[in-house]
PDB file of C-alpha atoms in Angstrom:
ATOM      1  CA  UNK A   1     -39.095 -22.680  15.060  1.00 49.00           C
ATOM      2  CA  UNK A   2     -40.503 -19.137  16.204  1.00 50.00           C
ATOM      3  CA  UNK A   3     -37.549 -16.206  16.026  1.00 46.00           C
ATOM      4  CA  UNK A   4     -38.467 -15.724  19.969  1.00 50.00           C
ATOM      5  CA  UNK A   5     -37.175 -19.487  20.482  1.00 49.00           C
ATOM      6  CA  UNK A   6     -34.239 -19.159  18.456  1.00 43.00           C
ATOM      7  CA  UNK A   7     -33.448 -16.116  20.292  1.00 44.00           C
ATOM      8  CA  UNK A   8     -33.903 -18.074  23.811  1.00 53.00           C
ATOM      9  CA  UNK A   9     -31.652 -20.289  22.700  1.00 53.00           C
ATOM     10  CA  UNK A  10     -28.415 -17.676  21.886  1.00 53.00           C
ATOM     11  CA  UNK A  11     -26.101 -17.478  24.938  1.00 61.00           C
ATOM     12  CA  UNK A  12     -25.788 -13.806  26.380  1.00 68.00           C
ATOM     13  CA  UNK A  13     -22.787 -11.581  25.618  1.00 67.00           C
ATOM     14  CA  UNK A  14     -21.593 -11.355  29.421  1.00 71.00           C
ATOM     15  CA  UNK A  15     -22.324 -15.622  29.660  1.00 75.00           C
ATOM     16  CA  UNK A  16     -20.024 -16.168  26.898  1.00 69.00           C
ATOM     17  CA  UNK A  17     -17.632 -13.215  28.328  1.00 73.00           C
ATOM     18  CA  UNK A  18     -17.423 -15.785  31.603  1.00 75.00           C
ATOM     19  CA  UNK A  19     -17.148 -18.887  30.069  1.00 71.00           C
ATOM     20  CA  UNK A  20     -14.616 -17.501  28.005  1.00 70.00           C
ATOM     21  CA  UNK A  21     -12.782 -16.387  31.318  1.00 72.00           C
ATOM     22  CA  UNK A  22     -13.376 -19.674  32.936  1.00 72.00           C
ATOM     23  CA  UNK A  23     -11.718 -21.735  30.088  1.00 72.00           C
ATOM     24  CA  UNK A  24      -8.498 -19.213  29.308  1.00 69.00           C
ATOM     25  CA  UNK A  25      -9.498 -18.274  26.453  1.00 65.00           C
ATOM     26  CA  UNK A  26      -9.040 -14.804  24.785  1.00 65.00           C
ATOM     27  CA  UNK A  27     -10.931 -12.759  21.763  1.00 58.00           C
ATOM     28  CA  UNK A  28      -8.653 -12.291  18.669  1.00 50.00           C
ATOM     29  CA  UNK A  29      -8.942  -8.616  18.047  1.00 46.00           C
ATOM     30  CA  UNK A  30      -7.923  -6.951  14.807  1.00 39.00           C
ATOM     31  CA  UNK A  31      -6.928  -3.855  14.922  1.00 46.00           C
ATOM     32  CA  UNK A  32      -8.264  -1.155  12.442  1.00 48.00           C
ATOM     33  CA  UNK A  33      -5.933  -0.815   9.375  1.00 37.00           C
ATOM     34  CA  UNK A  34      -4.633   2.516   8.904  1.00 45.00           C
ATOM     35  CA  UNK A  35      -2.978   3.392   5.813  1.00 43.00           C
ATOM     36  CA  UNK A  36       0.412   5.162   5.607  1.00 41.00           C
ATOM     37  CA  UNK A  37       1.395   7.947   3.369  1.00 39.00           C
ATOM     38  CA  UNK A  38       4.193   7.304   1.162  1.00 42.00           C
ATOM     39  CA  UNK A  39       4.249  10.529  -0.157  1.00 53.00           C
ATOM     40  CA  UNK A  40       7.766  11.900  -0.295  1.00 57.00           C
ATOM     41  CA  UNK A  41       9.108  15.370   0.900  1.00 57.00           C
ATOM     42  CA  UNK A  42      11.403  18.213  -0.211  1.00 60.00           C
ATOM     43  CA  UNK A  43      14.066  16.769   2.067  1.00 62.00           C
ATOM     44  CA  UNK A  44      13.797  13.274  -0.167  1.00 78.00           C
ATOM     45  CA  UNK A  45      13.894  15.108  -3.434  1.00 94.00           C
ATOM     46  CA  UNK A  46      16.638  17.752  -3.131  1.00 96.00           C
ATOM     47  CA  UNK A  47      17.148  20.198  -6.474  1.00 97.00           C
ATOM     48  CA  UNK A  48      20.777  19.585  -6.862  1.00 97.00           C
ATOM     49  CA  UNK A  49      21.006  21.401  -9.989  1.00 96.00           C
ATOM     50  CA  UNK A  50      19.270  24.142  -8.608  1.00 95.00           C
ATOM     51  CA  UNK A  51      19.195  26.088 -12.192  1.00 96.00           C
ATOM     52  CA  UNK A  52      23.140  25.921 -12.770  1.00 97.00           C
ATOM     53  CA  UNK A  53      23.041  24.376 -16.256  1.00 97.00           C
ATOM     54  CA  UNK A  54      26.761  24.547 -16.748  1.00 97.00           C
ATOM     55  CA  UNK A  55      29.053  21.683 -16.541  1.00 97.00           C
ATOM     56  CA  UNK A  56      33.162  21.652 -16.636  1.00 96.00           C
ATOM     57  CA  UNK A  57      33.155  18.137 -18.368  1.00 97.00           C
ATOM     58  CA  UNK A  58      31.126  15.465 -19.844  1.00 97.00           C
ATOM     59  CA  UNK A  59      28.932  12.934 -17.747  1.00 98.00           C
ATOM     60  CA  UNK A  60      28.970  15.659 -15.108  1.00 98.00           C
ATOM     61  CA  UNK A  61      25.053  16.642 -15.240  1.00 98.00           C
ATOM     62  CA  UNK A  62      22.625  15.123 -17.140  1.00 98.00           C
ATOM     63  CA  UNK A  63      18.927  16.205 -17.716  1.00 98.00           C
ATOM     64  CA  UNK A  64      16.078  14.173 -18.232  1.00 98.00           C
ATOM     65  CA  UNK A  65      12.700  14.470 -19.472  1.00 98.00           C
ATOM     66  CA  UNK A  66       9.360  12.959 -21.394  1.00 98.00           C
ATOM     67  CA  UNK A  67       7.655  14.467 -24.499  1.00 98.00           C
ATOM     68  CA  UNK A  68       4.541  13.299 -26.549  1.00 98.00           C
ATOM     69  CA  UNK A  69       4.515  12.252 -30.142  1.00 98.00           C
ATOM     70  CA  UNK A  70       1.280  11.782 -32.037  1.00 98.00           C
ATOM     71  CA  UNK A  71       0.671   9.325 -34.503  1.00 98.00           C
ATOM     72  CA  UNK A  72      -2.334   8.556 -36.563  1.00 98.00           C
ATOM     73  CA  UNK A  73      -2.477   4.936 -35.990  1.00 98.00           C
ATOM     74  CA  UNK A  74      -1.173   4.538 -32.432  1.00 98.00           C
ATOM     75  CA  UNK A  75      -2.323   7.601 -31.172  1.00 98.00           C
ATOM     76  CA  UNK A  76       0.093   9.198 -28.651  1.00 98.00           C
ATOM     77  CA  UNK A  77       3.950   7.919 -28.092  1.00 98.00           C
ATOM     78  CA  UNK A  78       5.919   9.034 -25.434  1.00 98.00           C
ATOM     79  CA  UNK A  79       9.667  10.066 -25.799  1.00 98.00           C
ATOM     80  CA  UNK A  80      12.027   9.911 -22.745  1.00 98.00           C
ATOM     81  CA  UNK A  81      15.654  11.762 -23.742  1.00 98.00           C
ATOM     82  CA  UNK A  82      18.840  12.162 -21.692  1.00 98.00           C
ATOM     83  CA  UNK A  83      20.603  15.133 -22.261  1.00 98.00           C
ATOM     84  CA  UNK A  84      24.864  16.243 -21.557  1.00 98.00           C
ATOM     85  CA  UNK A  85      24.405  19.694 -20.347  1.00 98.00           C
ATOM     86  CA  UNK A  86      28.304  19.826 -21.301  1.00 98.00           C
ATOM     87  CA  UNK A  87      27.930  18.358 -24.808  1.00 98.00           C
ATOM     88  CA  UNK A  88      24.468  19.193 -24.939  1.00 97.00           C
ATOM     89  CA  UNK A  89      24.432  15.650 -26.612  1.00 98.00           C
ATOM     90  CA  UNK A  90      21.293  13.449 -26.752  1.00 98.00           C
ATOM     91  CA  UNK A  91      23.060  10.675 -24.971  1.00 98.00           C
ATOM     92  CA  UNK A  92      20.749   8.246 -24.375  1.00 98.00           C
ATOM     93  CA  UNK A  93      16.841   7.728 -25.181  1.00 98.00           C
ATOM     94  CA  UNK A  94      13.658   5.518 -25.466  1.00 98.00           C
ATOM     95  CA  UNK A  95      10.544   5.206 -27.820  1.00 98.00           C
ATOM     96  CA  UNK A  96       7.583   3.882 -26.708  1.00 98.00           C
ATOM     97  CA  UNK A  97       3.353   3.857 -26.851  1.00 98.00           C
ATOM     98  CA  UNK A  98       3.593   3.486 -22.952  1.00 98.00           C
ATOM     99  CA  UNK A  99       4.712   6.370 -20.350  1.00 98.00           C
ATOM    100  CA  UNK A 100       5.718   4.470 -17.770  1.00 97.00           C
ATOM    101  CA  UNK A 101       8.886   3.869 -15.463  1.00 98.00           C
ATOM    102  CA  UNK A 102      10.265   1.202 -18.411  1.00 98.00           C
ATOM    103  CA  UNK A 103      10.650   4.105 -20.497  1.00 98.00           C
ATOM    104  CA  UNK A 104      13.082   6.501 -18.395  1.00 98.00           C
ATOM    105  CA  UNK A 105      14.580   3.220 -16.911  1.00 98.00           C
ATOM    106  CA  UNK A 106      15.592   2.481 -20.586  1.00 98.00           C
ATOM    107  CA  UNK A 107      16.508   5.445 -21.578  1.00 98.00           C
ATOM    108  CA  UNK A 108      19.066   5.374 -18.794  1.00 98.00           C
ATOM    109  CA  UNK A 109      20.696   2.238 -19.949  1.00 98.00           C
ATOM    110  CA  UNK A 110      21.035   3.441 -23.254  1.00 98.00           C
ATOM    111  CA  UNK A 111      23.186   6.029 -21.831  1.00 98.00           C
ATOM    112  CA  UNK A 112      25.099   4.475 -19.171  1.00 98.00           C
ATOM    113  CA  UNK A 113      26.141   2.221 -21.852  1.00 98.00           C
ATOM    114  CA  UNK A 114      26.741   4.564 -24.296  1.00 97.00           C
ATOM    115  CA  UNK A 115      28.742   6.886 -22.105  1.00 97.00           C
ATOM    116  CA  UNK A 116      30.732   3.656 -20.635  1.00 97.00           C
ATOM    117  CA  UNK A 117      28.799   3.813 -17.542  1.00 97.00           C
ATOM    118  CA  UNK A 118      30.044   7.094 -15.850  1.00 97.00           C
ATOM    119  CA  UNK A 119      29.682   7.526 -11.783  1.00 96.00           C
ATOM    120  CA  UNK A 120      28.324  10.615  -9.507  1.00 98.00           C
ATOM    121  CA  UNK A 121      26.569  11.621 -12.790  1.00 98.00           C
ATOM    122  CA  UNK A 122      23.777  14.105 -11.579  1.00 98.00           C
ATOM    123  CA  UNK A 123      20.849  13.381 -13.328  1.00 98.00           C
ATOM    124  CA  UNK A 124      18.405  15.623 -12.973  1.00 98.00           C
ATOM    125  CA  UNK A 125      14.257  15.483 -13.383  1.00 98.00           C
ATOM    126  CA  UNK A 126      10.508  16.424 -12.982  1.00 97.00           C
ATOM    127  CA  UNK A 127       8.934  15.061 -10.241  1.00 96.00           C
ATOM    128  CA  UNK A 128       6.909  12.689 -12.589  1.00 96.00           C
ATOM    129  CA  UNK A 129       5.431   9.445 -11.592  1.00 97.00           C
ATOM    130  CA  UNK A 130       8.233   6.925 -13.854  1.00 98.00           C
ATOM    131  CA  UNK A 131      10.858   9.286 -11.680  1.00 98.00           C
ATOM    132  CA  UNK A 132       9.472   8.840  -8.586  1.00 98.00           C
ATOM    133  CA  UNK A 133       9.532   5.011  -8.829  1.00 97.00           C
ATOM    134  CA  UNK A 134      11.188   2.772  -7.013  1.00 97.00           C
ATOM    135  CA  UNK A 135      12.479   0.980 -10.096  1.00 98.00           C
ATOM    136  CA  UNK A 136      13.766   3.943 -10.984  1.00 98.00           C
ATOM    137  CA  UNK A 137      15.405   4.657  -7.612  1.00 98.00           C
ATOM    138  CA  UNK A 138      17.085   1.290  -7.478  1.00 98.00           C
ATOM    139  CA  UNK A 139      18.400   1.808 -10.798  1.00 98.00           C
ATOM    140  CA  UNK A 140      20.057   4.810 -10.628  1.00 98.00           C
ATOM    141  CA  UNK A 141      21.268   3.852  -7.417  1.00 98.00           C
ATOM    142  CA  UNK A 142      23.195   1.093  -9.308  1.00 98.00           C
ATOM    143  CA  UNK A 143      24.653   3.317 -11.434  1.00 98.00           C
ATOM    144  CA  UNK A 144      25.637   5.224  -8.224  1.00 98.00           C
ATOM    145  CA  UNK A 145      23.640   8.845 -10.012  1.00 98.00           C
ATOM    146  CA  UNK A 146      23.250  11.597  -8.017  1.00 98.00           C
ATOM    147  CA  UNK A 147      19.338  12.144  -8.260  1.00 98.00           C
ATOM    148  CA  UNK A 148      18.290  15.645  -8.641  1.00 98.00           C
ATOM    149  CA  UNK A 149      14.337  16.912  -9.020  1.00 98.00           C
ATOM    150  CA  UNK A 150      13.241  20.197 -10.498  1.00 97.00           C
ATOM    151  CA  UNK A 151      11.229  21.904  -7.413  1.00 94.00           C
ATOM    152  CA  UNK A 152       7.246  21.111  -7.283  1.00 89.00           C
ATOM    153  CA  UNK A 153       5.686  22.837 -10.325  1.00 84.00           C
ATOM    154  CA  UNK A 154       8.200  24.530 -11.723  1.00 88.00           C
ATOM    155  CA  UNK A 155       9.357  23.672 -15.363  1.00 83.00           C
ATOM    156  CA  UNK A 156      12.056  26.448 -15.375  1.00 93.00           C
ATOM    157  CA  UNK A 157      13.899  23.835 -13.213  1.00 96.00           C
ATOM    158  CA  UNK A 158      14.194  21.799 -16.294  1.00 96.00           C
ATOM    159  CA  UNK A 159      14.904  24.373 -19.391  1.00 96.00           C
ATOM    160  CA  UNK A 160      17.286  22.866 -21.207  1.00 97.00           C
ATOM    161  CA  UNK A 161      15.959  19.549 -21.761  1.00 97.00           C
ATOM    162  CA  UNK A 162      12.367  21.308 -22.338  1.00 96.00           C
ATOM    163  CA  UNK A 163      14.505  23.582 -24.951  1.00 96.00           C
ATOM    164  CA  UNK A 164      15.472  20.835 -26.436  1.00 96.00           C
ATOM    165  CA  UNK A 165      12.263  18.820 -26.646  1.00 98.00           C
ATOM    166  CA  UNK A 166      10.929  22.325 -28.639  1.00 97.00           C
ATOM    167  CA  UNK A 167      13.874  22.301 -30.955  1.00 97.00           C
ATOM    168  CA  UNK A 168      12.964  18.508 -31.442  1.00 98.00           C
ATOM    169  CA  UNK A 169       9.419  19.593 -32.298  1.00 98.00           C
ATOM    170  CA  UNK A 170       9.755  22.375 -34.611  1.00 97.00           C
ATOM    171  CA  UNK A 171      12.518  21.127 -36.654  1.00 97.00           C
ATOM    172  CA  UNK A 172      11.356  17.147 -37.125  1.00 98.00           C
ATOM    173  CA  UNK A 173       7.680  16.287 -35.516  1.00 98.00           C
ATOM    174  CA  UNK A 174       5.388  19.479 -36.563  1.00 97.00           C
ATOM    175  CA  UNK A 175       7.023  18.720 -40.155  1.00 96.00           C
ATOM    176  CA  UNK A 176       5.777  15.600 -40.461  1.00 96.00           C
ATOM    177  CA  UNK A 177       2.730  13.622 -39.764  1.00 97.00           C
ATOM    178  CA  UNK A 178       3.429  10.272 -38.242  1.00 98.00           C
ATOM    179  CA  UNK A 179       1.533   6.927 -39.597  1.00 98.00           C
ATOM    180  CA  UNK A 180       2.320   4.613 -37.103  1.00 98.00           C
ATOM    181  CA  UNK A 181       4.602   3.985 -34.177  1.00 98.00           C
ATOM    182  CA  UNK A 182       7.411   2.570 -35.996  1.00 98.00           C
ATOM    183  CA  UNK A 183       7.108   5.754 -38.682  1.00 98.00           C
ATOM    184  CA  UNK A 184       7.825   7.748 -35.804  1.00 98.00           C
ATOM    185  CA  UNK A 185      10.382   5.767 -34.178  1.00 98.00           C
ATOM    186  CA  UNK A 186      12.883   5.954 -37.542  1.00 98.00           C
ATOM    187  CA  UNK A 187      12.032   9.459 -38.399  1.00 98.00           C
ATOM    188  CA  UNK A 188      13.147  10.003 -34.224  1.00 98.00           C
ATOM    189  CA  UNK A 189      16.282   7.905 -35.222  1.00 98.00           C
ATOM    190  CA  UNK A 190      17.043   9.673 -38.151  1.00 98.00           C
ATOM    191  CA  UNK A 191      16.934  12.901 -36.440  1.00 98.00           C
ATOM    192  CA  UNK A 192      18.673  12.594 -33.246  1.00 98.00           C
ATOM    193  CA  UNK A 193      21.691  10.400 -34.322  1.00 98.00           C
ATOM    194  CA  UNK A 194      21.357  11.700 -38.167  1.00 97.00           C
ATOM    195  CA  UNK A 195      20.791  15.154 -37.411  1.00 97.00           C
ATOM    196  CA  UNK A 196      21.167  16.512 -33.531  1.00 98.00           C
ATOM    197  CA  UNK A 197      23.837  14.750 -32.129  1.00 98.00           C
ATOM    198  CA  UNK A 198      26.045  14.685 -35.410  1.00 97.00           C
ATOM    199  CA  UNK A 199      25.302  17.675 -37.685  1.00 97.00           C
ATOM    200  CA  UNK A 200      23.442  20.431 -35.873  1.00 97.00           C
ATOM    201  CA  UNK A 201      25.797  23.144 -35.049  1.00 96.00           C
ATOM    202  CA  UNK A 202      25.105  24.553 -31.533  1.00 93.00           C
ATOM    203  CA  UNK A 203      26.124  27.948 -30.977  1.00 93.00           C
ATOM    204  CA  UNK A 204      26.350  27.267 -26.709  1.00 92.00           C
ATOM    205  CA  UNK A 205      29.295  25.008 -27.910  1.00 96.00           C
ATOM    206  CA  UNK A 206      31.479  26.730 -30.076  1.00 95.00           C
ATOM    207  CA  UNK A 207      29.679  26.625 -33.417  1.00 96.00           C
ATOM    208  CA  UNK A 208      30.478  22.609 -33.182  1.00 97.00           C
ATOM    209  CA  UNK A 209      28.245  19.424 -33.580  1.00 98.00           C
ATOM    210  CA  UNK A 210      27.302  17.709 -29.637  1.00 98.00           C
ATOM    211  CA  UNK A 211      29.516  15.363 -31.003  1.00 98.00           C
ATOM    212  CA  UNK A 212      32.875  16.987 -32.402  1.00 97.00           C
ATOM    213  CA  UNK A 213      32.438  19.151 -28.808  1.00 97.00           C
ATOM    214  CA  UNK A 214      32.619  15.736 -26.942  1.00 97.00           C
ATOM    215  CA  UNK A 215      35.539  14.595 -28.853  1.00 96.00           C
ATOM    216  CA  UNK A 216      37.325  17.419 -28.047  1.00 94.00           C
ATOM    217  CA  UNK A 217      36.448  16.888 -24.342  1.00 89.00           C
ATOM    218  CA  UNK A 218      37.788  13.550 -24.140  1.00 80.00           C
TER     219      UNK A 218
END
């Protein structure tokens, strides 16, 4: 069959309009998807902190923040840490060869159940992606934290867990070089429950270990 005679044969746009009409029926029309931004605002990130790194008692502020450790076999590992900004105590942290929102979500439980699951804690963070989740969200929001998020850009917001993170590096990672992931994980062990928490003397806290200076808060 010739294209002309095929073409003969294809009802009109304005025929089909009518018979349309003339039957009841209707055109289903889809409308043209639009996508929405998600992206959140100052007003859904407030910066409760807002530089005041003091705190009258334990479980009153917390900081939070991710580091990268290198290792030879495994390449980069990613260490999410919880800090007292009373105690100045490591209270609760998480390994891992993935930077994602299982890491800080992790981390968290390690501390809520260390700390015996304390309430209006204000936890405090960059704006990164695993903090900005809504896993993360709905898990703090269990805990009933008070979420708090260093402004955009600005690591100052942060100090003391950055300071920390540097005092991490310089006195165990640069020392060392790491084979493999689990190397890294027990020298990490060794050091924060061995060394930081128990023995390092912290002159912000009286010349006293993070935790003789929590004892003596309880």
């Amino acid at each position: 069959m010739k294209t002309e005679s095929i073409l003969e044969t294809i009802p009109s746009m304005k025929r089909i309009q009518r018979l349309m009409k003339k039957l009841g029926l209707r055109a289903v029309v889809l409308r043209r998807f639009k996508p929405h931004s998600t992206k959140t605002t100052d007003a859904d990130l407030p910066n409760l902190l807002s530089r005041d790194f003091t705190a009258s008692k334990p479980c009153e502020k917390w900081v939070a923040d991710i580091t990268y450790i290198h290792t030879l076999k495994d390449g980069w590992c990613y260490l999410a840490s919880i800090l007292d900004l009373h105690t100045h105590k490591v209270v609760g942290y998480e390994f891992s060869k993935r930077m994602d929102k299982e890491l800080v979500i992790k981390a968290l439980d390690k501390a809520m159940l260390r700390q015996r699951k304390p309430e209006n804690v204000i936890l405090h963070t960059d704006r990164g992606s695993q903090y900005l989740s809504t896993a993360y969200i709905v898990k703090t929001d269990q805990y009933k934290c008070r979420r708090s998020y260093s402004a955009k850009g600005n690591p100052y917001d942060n100090a003391v867990i950055e300071s920390s993170h540097a005092i991490l590096k310089k006195e165990e990672v640069y020392r060392k070089v790491y084979r493999n992931f689990d190397e890294a994980q027990k020298s990490l062990f060794k050091y924060i429950e061995g060394w930081y928490n128990n023995r390092r003397i912290h002159g912000s806290i009286g010349y006293m270990t993070p935790n003789q200076f929590e004892a003596l808060a309880m």
